[in-house]
Amino acid sequence: MDLTKEAIQLESDLIRINSVNPSFGGKGEKEKANYVKRKLIEYVNKYGITNYTLKDYTTIDKYGIERPNIVFKLDFGKEKTLHIISHLDTVPEGDISLWETDPYKPVLKDGKIYGRGSEDNHKGIVSSLLLLKMIFESDNVKPKYNLSLIFVSDEEDGSEYGLKYLLNFENEIFKKDDLIIVPDFGTPKGDFIEIGEKGILWIKFDIEGKQCHGSTPENGVNADVIAFNFANKLYKQLYEKFDDVDEIFLPKYSTFEPTILKSGVENPNTIPGHVEVVFDCRILPTYSLEDVLKEIDNFIKTFDFRRGLKYYDPSVEVQINYKILKEEQPNYTKKDSKVVLELKRAIKKVLNEDAKLCGMGGGTVAAFLRFKGYEVAVWGIGEETAHQPNEHIRIDDLVKMAKVFYEIITPSD
């Protein structure tokens, strides 16, 4: 069977379909979902598949845009099911001047295909479809698991209309002892399996001082100075307090980074009275988000805004409040879970690599499933170009991913 030719065709077709998440100004995933459904039906007709169900769980988002989620199941009469979950949406192309090719025109060069979404997450979509081809073009294959190929929307912006929505139908899709793989991560050799994700806490602090003229600081309270001191001290305190390390994670420590500093002042001769400071915190499973929030609450109570201010109006009551922008608890899959062991075995057999276990700071849809008690592994192969200009993937890696999935679902020798 010619997997390489099929991989190139699938990737090329998908790259041509702009499926930027509507939260980033895109039109969404509908066209790409329709393409995937057409390909699935094409395989059904080509191979005479009868033991399947194809269901579209579509919802409407806050923009009035359809957000499709596709579940394609093959029933081989087994107790357990292997689920492979890919996402349909992409991020925007970014600064177009940094691209050497048109992001939405596939370019094949030196065994790699270039285009937005080629790695994130077409590698999941393409390898899933190649797996179907392998199963039904192989002789006398008797899969040891049922197969479920899932294609979701909205992964790039929190999955509200994607996997989180799909979990409303959890009982008709998943069972607790199923094997679930999310191909939304990858290293060049495919020798890492992600089994845990740090907790995510995005928190916006609003600091209220008093605006005044830049030449008379004693008539106001400079929110900029407070923000600088506040962020610097909180940054140091959080790193000192939550300093555990876990060698599985990359990086191996929790992170607490100020990312946004914003005031409404645009002219240089006005002292700002209001400033926003945003922290992006990625927290090891050693701690809970509640631990971090409790530390932040105590810090705010004891923070003395006067220290660092040279001149200010002492009658002003400074206010520091915060709003949580995103909150996801740390999550973890057992090292000896069935899906991890099966993946390690298949990677060794197909790639001749001894897979290492790791955790990550970024979030995938695996988190929502782990919160529900499912064992999920995140794995793939790629050169880590997701979200970057000139995003690309090696065609051989798409084929290798499909072969690893095939090795999992077929009986071992």
CSV table of C-alpha atoms in Angstrom, one decimal:
chain,number,residue,atom,x,y,z
A,1,MET,CA,0.0,0.0,0.0
A,2,ASP,CA,1.3,3.5,-0.8
A,3,LEU,CA,1.0,5.3,2.5
A,4,THR,CA,3.4,8.1,1.5
A,5,LYS,CA,1.3,9.2,-1.5
A,6,GLU,CA,-1.9,9.1,0.6
A,7,ALA,CA,-0.2,11.1,3.3
A,8,ILE,CA,0.9,13.8,0.9
A,9,GLN,CA,-2.6,14.1,-0.6
A,10,LEU,CA,-4.3,14.3,2.8
A,11,GLU,CA,-1.9,16.9,4.1
A,12,SER,CA,-2.1,19.0,0.9
A,13,ASP,CA,-5.9,19.0,1.0
A,14,LEU,CA,-6.1,19.9,4.7
A,15,ILE,CA,-3.5,22.7,4.4
A,16,ARG,CA,-5.6,24.3,1.7
A,17,ILE,CA,-8.6,24.6,4.1
A,18,ASN,CA,-8.3,27.6,6.5
A,19,SER,CA,-9.7,26.5,9.8
A,20,VAL,CA,-8.5,29.2,12.1
A,21,ASN,CA,-10.4,29.2,15.4
A,22,PRO,CA,-13.1,31.9,15.4
A,23,SER,CA,-11.7,33.3,18.7
A,24,PHE,CA,-8.7,34.4,16.7
A,25,GLY,CA,-10.8,35.9,13.8
A,26,GLY,CA,-11.1,32.7,11.8
A,27,LYS,CA,-14.2,31.1,10.2
A,28,GLY,CA,-13.9,27.9,12.1
A,29,GLU,CA,-13.7,24.2,11.4
A,30,LYS,CA,-16.8,23.4,9.4
A,31,GLU,CA,-15.1,23.0,6.0
A,32,LYS,CA,-12.3,20.9,7.3
A,33,ALA,CA,-14.8,18.7,9.2
A,34,ASN,CA,-16.8,18.2,6.0
A,35,TYR,CA,-13.6,17.1,4.3
A,36,VAL,CA,-12.8,14.6,7.0
A,37,LYS,CA,-16.3,13.2,6.9
A,38,ARG,CA,-16.0,12.8,3.1
A,39,LYS,CA,-12.8,10.9,3.4
A,40,LEU,CA,-14.2,8.6,6.0
A,41,ILE,CA,-17.2,7.8,3.8
A,42,GLU,CA,-14.8,7.3,0.9
A,43,TYR,CA,-12.9,4.7,2.9
A,44,VAL,CA,-16.2,3.1,4.0
A,45,ASN,CA,-17.3,2.7,0.4
A,46,LYS,CA,-13.8,1.7,-0.9
A,47,TYR,CA,-13.3,-1.1,1.6
A,48,GLY,CA,-17.0,-2.1,2.1
A,49,ILE,CA,-16.9,-1.2,5.8
A,50,THR,CA,-20.1,-2.1,7.6
A,51,ASN,CA,-19.2,-2.2,11.2
A,52,TYR,CA,-19.0,1.6,11.7
A,53,THR,CA,-20.9,4.5,13.0
A,54,LEU,CA,-20.3,8.1,12.1
A,55,LYS,CA,-21.8,10.9,14.2
A,56,ASP,CA,-21.4,14.6,14.1
A,57,TYR,CA,-21.8,16.4,17.5
A,58,THR,CA,-22.1,20.0,16.2
A,59,THR,CA,-22.8,23.0,18.5
A,60,ILE,CA,-23.1,26.7,17.9
A,61,ASP,CA,-20.6,29.1,19.5
A,62,LYS,CA,-21.1,32.6,20.8
A,63,TYR,CA,-20.4,34.0,17.4
A,64,GLY,CA,-23.1,32.0,15.8
A,65,ILE,CA,-20.6,29.7,14.0
A,66,GLU,CA,-21.1,26.0,13.7
A,67,ARG,CA,-18.4,24.0,15.6
A,68,PRO,CA,-18.4,20.3,14.5
A,69,ASN,CA,-17.1,17.3,16.5
A,70,ILE,CA,-16.8,14.0,14.6
A,71,VAL,CA,-16.8,10.5,16.2
A,72,PHE,CA,-16.1,7.6,13.8
A,73,LYS,CA,-16.3,4.2,15.5
A,74,LEU,CA,-15.4,0.7,14.2
A,75,ASP,CA,-16.8,-2.1,16.2
A,76,PHE,CA,-14.6,-5.2,16.1
A,77,GLY,CA,-16.5,-6.9,18.9
A,78,LYS,CA,-13.9,-6.1,21.6
A,79,GLU,CA,-14.4,-5.0,25.2
A,80,LYS,CA,-12.0,-2.1,25.0
A,81,THR,CA,-11.7,0.7,22.4
A,82,LEU,CA,-8.6,2.6,21.2
A,83,HIS,CA,-9.6,6.3,20.8
A,84,ILE,CA,-7.4,8.7,18.8
A,85,ILE,CA,-8.4,12.3,19.3
A,86,SER,CA,-7.2,15.0,16.9
A,87,HIS,CA,-8.3,18.6,16.6
A,88,LEU,CA,-9.6,20.5,13.5
A,89,ASP,CA,-8.9,24.1,14.3
A,90,THR,CA,-5.6,26.0,13.8
A,91,VAL,CA,-4.1,29.2,15.0
A,92,PRO,CA,-3.7,32.2,12.6
A,93,GLU,CA,-0.6,32.4,10.3
A,94,GLY,CA,0.9,35.3,12.3
A,95,ASP,CA,3.4,37.6,10.6
A,96,ILE,CA,3.1,36.6,7.0
A,97,SER,CA,6.4,38.2,6.2
A,98,LEU,CA,8.1,35.4,8.2
A,99,TRP,CA,6.7,32.7,6.0
A,100,GLU,CA,8.8,31.5,3.0
A,101,THR,CA,5.7,30.0,1.4
A,102,ASP,CA,1.9,30.7,1.4
A,103,PRO,CA,0.6,29.2,4.7
A,104,TYR,CA,-2.4,27.8,2.9
A,105,LYS,CA,-0.7,26.4,-0.2
A,106,PRO,CA,1.1,23.1,0.5
A,107,VAL,CA,4.7,23.0,-0.5
A,108,LEU,CA,6.7,19.7,-0.5
A,109,LYS,CA,10.4,20.1,-0.1
A,110,ASP,CA,13.1,17.7,1.1
A,111,GLY,CA,10.6,15.2,2.4
A,112,LYS,CA,8.7,17.8,4.4
A,113,ILE,CA,5.4,19.5,3.7
A,114,TYR,CA,4.9,23.1,4.7
A,115,GLY,CA,1.7,24.9,5.6
A,116,ARG,CA,-0.4,26.1,8.6
A,117,GLY,CA,-1.7,23.2,10.5
A,118,SER,CA,0.6,20.6,8.9
A,119,GLU,CA,1.9,19.6,12.3
A,120,ASP,CA,-0.7,21.0,14.6
A,121,ASN,CA,-2.9,19.1,14.2
A,122,HIS,CA,-3.0,17.6,10.8
A,123,LYS,CA,-0.5,14.9,11.9
A,124,GLY,CA,-3.2,13.5,14.1
A,125,ILE,CA,-5.9,13.7,11.4
A,126,VAL,CA,-3.6,12.3,8.6
A,127,SER,CA,-2.2,9.4,10.7
A,128,SER,CA,-5.7,8.5,11.9
A,129,LEU,CA,-6.9,8.2,8.3
A,130,LEU,CA,-3.8,6.3,7.2
A,131,LEU,CA,-4.5,3.8,10.0
A,132,LEU,CA,-7.9,3.0,8.4
A,133,LYS,CA,-6.1,2.4,5.1
A,134,MET,CA,-3.6,0.1,6.8
A,135,ILE,CA,-6.3,-1.9,8.7
A,136,PHE,CA,-8.4,-2.6,5.6
A,137,GLU,CA,-5.6,-3.1,3.1
A,138,SER,CA,-3.8,-5.7,5.3
A,139,ASP,CA,-4.6,-9.4,5.1
A,140,ASN,CA,-6.4,-11.2,7.9
A,141,VAL,CA,-6.1,-8.4,10.4
A,142,LYS,CA,-8.0,-9.1,13.6
A,143,PRO,CA,-7.8,-6.0,15.8
A,144,LYS,CA,-7.6,-6.5,19.5
A,145,TYR,CA,-9.4,-3.2,20.2
A,146,ASN,CA,-12.4,-1.4,18.7
A,147,LEU,CA,-11.3,1.8,17.0
A,148,SER,CA,-12.6,5.3,17.6
A,149,LEU,CA,-11.3,8.2,15.6
A,150,ILE,CA,-12.4,11.6,17.1
A,151,PHE,CA,-11.9,15.0,15.4
A,152,VAL,CA,-12.8,18.0,17.7
A,153,SER,CA,-13.1,21.7,17.3
A,154,ASP,CA,-11.8,24.6,19.5
A,155,GLU,CA,-8.7,22.9,20.9
A,156,GLU,CA,-6.7,26.1,20.4
A,157,ASP,CA,-9.0,28.2,22.7
A,158,GLY,CA,-10.0,26.0,25.6
A,159,SER,CA,-12.2,23.4,23.9
A,160,GLU,CA,-15.5,24.9,25.1
A,161,TYR,CA,-17.0,23.9,21.8
A,162,GLY,CA,-14.8,20.9,21.3
A,163,LEU,CA,-13.9,18.1,23.7
A,164,LYS,CA,-15.6,19.8,26.7
A,165,TYR,CA,-18.8,19.9,24.7
A,166,LEU,CA,-18.3,16.3,23.5
A,167,LEU,CA,-18.1,15.1,27.2
A,168,ASN,CA,-21.8,16.0,27.5
A,169,PHE,CA,-22.2,12.7,25.6
A,170,GLU,CA,-19.4,10.9,27.5
A,171,ASN,CA,-21.3,7.7,28.3
A,172,GLU,CA,-22.1,7.0,24.6
A,173,ILE,CA,-18.5,7.6,23.5
A,174,PHE,CA,-16.0,6.5,26.2
A,175,LYS,CA,-15.6,3.7,28.8
A,176,LYS,CA,-13.2,4.1,31.7
A,177,ASP,CA,-10.9,1.2,30.7
A,178,ASP,CA,-10.5,2.4,27.1
A,179,LEU,CA,-7.2,3.5,25.7
A,180,ILE,CA,-7.0,7.1,24.6
A,181,ILE,CA,-4.2,8.7,22.6
A,182,VAL,CA,-4.0,12.4,21.8
A,183,PRO,CA,-1.5,13.0,18.9
A,184,ASP,CA,-1.0,16.7,19.8
A,185,PHE,CA,2.6,16.6,20.9
A,186,GLY,CA,5.8,15.3,19.3
A,187,THR,CA,9.5,15.1,19.3
A,188,PRO,CA,11.7,14.4,16.2
A,189,LYS,CA,12.3,10.8,17.1
A,190,GLY,CA,8.9,10.1,18.7
A,191,ASP,CA,10.7,8.9,21.8
A,192,PHE,CA,8.6,10.9,24.4
A,193,ILE,CA,5.2,10.1,25.8
A,194,GLU,CA,3.5,12.9,27.6
A,195,ILE,CA,1.6,11.6,30.7
A,196,GLY,CA,1.0,14.8,32.7
A,197,GLU,CA,0.3,18.5,32.3
A,198,LYS,CA,0.9,21.2,34.8
A,199,GLY,CA,-1.9,23.2,36.2
A,200,ILE,CA,-2.6,26.4,34.3
A,201,LEU,CA,-3.5,29.6,36.1
A,202,TRP,CA,-3.8,32.9,34.2
A,203,ILE,CA,-4.6,35.6,36.6
A,204,LYS,CA,-5.1,39.4,36.0
A,205,PHE,CA,-4.3,41.8,38.8
A,206,ASP,CA,-6.1,45.2,38.8
A,207,ILE,CA,-4.1,47.9,40.6
A,208,GLU,CA,-5.9,51.1,41.5
A,209,GLY,CA,-3.9,54.2,42.5
A,210,LYS,CA,-4.7,57.7,41.5
A,211,GLN,CA,-4.0,59.4,38.2
A,212,CYS,CA,-2.2,62.8,38.2
A,213,HIS,CA,0.1,65.0,36.2
A,214,GLY,CA,3.6,63.6,35.7
A,215,SER,CA,5.2,66.7,37.3
A,216,THR,CA,3.2,66.4,40.6
A,217,PRO,CA,3.4,62.8,41.8
A,218,GLU,CA,2.4,63.9,45.3
A,219,ASN,CA,-1.1,64.5,44.0
A,220,GLY,CA,-1.7,60.9,43.0
A,221,VAL,CA,-0.5,57.4,43.5
A,222,ASN,CA,1.6,55.9,40.7
A,223,ALA,CA,0.0,52.6,39.8
A,224,ASP,CA,3.0,51.8,37.5
A,225,VAL,CA,5.5,51.8,40.4
A,226,ILE,CA,3.1,49.7,42.5
A,227,ALA,CA,2.7,47.3,39.7
A,228,PHE,CA,6.5,47.0,39.1
A,229,ASN,CA,7.1,46.3,42.8
A,230,PHE,CA,4.1,44.0,43.2
A,231,ALA,CA,4.9,41.9,40.2
A,232,ASN,CA,8.6,41.6,41.1
A,233,LYS,CA,7.9,40.6,44.7
A,234,LEU,CA,5.1,38.2,43.9
A,235,TYR,CA,7.3,36.6,41.1
A,236,LYS,CA,10.0,36.0,43.6
A,237,GLN,CA,7.7,34.7,46.4
A,238,LEU,CA,5.9,32.2,44.2
A,239,TYR,CA,9.1,30.8,42.8
A,240,GLU,CA,10.5,30.5,46.3
A,241,LYS,CA,7.3,29.0,47.8
A,242,PHE,CA,6.5,26.4,45.1
A,243,ASP,CA,10.0,25.2,44.3
A,244,ASP,CA,9.5,21.4,43.9
A,245,VAL,CA,11.0,19.8,40.9
A,246,ASP,CA,9.7,16.8,38.9
A,247,GLU,CA,12.2,15.4,36.3
A,248,ILE,CA,9.4,14.1,34.1
A,249,PHE,CA,8.3,17.6,33.3
A,250,LEU,CA,9.9,20.0,30.8
A,251,PRO,CA,10.8,22.4,32.4
A,252,LYS,CA,11.0,20.4,35.7
A,253,TYR,CA,9.7,23.2,37.9
A,254,SER,CA,6.6,25.3,38.2
A,255,THR,CA,6.7,28.7,36.5
A,256,PHE,CA,5.2,32.0,37.5
A,257,GLU,CA,5.7,34.6,34.8
A,258,PRO,CA,4.3,38.1,34.4
A,259,THR,CA,3.3,38.4,30.7
A,260,ILE,CA,1.2,41.6,30.4
A,261,LEU,CA,1.6,45.0,31.9
A,262,LYS,CA,-1.0,47.5,30.7
A,263,SER,CA,-2.3,50.9,31.6
A,264,GLY,CA,-4.7,53.3,29.9
A,265,VAL,CA,-2.1,56.1,29.8
A,266,GLU,CA,-0.5,56.8,26.4
A,267,ASN,CA,1.2,60.1,26.9
A,268,PRO,CA,4.5,60.4,28.9
A,269,ASN,CA,3.4,63.3,31.2
A,270,THR,CA,0.5,61.5,33.0
A,271,ILE,CA,1.0,59.2,36.0
A,272,PRO,CA,-1.3,56.2,35.6
A,273,GLY,CA,-4.0,55.5,38.2
A,274,HIS,CA,-4.9,52.0,36.9
A,275,VAL,CA,-2.6,49.2,35.8
A,276,GLU,CA,-3.3,45.6,34.8
A,277,VAL,CA,-0.7,42.9,35.4
A,278,VAL,CA,-1.2,39.4,34.1
A,279,PHE,CA,0.7,36.3,35.4
A,280,ASP,CA,0.9,33.0,33.5
A,281,CYS,CA,1.4,30.2,36.1
A,282,ARG,CA,2.1,26.6,35.2
A,283,ILE,CA,2.0,24.5,38.3
A,284,LEU,CA,3.4,21.0,39.0
A,285,PRO,CA,0.9,18.3,40.1
A,286,THR,CA,2.7,18.5,43.5
A,287,TYR,CA,0.5,21.5,44.2
A,288,SER,CA,-3.1,22.5,43.6
A,289,LEU,CA,-4.2,25.8,42.2
A,290,GLU,CA,-5.9,26.4,45.6
A,291,ASP,CA,-2.4,26.3,47.2
A,292,VAL,CA,-1.2,29.0,44.8
A,293,LEU,CA,-4.3,31.2,45.1
A,294,LYS,CA,-4.1,31.0,48.9
A,295,GLU,CA,-0.5,32.2,48.7
A,296,ILE,CA,-1.5,35.1,46.4
A,297,ASP,CA,-4.3,36.1,48.8
A,298,ASN,CA,-1.9,36.3,51.7
A,299,PHE,CA,0.6,38.2,49.6
A,300,ILE,CA,-1.9,40.9,48.7
A,301,LYS,CA,-3.0,41.2,52.3
A,302,THR,CA,0.6,41.9,53.5
A,303,PHE,CA,1.8,43.8,50.5
A,304,ASP,CA,2.8,47.4,51.4
A,305,PHE,CA,2.3,49.6,48.4
A,306,ARG,CA,4.1,52.5,50.0
A,307,ARG,CA,7.5,50.9,49.9
A,308,GLY,CA,9.0,51.9,46.6
A,309,LEU,CA,7.0,55.1,46.2
A,310,LYS,CA,8.9,58.3,46.8
A,311,TYR,CA,6.0,60.8,46.6
A,312,TYR,CA,2.3,60.1,46.7
A,313,ASP,CA,-1.0,61.2,48.1
A,314,PRO,CA,-1.4,59.3,51.4
A,315,SER,CA,-5.2,59.9,51.5
A,316,VAL,CA,-5.7,57.5,48.5
A,317,GLU,CA,-6.8,54.0,49.3
A,318,VAL,CA,-5.0,51.7,46.9
A,319,GLN,CA,-6.9,48.7,45.7
A,320,ILE,CA,-5.4,45.4,44.4
A,321,ASN,CA,-7.9,42.9,43.1
A,322,TYR,CA,-7.6,40.0,40.7
A,323,LYS,CA,-9.6,38.0,38.1
A,324,ILE,CA,-8.9,34.4,37.1
A,325,LEU,CA,-8.7,34.3,33.3
A,326,LYS,CA,-8.0,30.6,33.0
A,327,GLU,CA,-7.9,27.8,35.6
A,328,GLU,CA,-7.0,24.2,34.9
A,329,GLN,CA,-5.9,21.8,37.6
A,330,PRO,CA,-2.7,19.7,37.1
A,331,ASN,CA,-3.4,16.2,35.7
A,332,TYR,CA,-1.5,12.9,35.4
A,333,THR,CA,-1.8,9.5,33.9
A,334,LYS,CA,-0.3,6.5,35.7
A,335,LYS,CA,3.1,5.4,34.4
A,336,ASP,CA,2.0,1.8,34.2
A,337,SER,CA,-1.4,2.4,32.6
A,338,LYS,CA,-2.4,0.2,29.7
A,339,VAL,CA,-2.2,3.0,27.1
A,340,VAL,CA,1.3,4.0,28.2
A,341,LEU,CA,2.5,0.4,28.1
A,342,GLU,CA,1.0,-0.2,24.7
A,343,LEU,CA,2.5,2.9,23.3
A,344,LYS,CA,5.9,2.2,24.7
A,345,ARG,CA,5.8,-1.3,23.2
A,346,ALA,CA,4.6,-0.1,19.8
A,347,ILE,CA,7.3,2.7,19.7
A,348,LYS,CA,10.0,0.2,20.4
A,349,LYS,CA,8.7,-2.2,17.8
A,350,VAL,CA,8.2,0.4,15.0
A,351,LEU,CA,10.7,3.1,15.8
A,352,ASN,CA,13.3,1.1,17.8
A,353,GLU,CA,13.2,3.8,20.5
A,354,ASP,CA,12.9,3.3,24.2
A,355,ALA,CA,10.2,5.9,24.9
A,356,LYS,CA,10.7,8.2,27.9
A,357,LEU,CA,7.8,9.6,29.9
A,358,CYS,CA,7.4,13.4,30.3
A,359,GLY,CA,5.1,16.1,31.4
A,360,MET,CA,4.5,19.5,29.8
A,361,GLY,CA,3.4,23.0,30.7
A,362,GLY,CA,1.1,23.5,27.8
A,363,GLY,CA,-2.5,22.2,27.8
A,364,THR,CA,-4.1,19.6,25.5
A,365,VAL,CA,-7.5,18.0,25.4
A,366,ALA,CA,-6.1,15.1,27.5
A,367,ALA,CA,-6.5,17.2,30.6
A,368,PHE,CA,-10.3,17.2,30.4
A,369,LEU,CA,-10.4,13.4,30.0
A,370,ARG,CA,-7.9,12.9,32.9
A,371,PHE,CA,-10.2,15.1,35.1
A,372,LYS,CA,-12.9,12.5,34.3
A,373,GLY,CA,-10.8,9.6,35.4
A,374,TYR,CA,-9.5,8.4,32.0
A,375,GLU,CA,-6.0,7.2,31.3
A,376,VAL,CA,-4.7,9.3,28.4
A,377,ALA,CA,-1.3,9.5,26.6
A,378,VAL,CA,-0.2,12.3,24.4
A,379,TRP,CA,2.2,11.3,21.7
A,380,GLY,CA,3.4,12.1,18.2
A,381,ILE,CA,6.4,12.8,16.0
A,382,GLY,CA,7.3,16.2,14.8
A,383,GLU,CA,9.9,18.9,14.6
A,384,GLU,CA,8.1,21.1,17.0
A,385,THR,CA,7.1,23.8,14.5
A,386,ALA,CA,3.5,24.2,15.7
A,387,HIS,CA,2.2,27.8,15.8
A,388,GLN,CA,5.4,29.0,14.1
A,389,PRO,CA,6.1,30.5,10.7
A,390,ASN,CA,7.0,27.8,8.1
A,391,GLU,CA,5.2,25.1,10.1
A,392,HIS,CA,6.0,21.7,8.6
A,393,ILE,CA,6.2,18.0,9.1
A,394,ARG,CA,8.1,15.2,7.6
A,395,ILE,CA,5.9,12.9,5.4
A,396,ASP,CA,7.8,9.9,6.8
A,397,ASP,CA,6.7,10.9,10.3
A,398,LEU,CA,3.1,10.8,9.4
A,399,VAL,CA,3.5,7.3,8.1
A,400,LYS,CA,5.5,6.3,11.2
A,401,MET,CA,2.7,7.6,13.5
A,402,ALA,CA,0.1,5.5,11.6
A,403,LYS,CA,2.4,2.4,11.9
A,404,VAL,CA,2.7,2.9,15.7
A,405,PHE,CA,-1.1,3.1,16.0
A,406,TYR,CA,-1.5,0.0,13.8
A,407,GLU,CA,1.0,-1.8,16.0
A,408,ILE,CA,-1.2,-1.0,19.1
A,409,ILE,CA,-4.4,-2.1,17.6
A,410,THR,CA,-3.2,-5.4,16.1
A,411,PRO,CA,-2.2,-8.5,18.1
A,412,SER,CA,1.5,-8.5,19.0
A,413,ASP,CA,3.6,-11.4,17.9
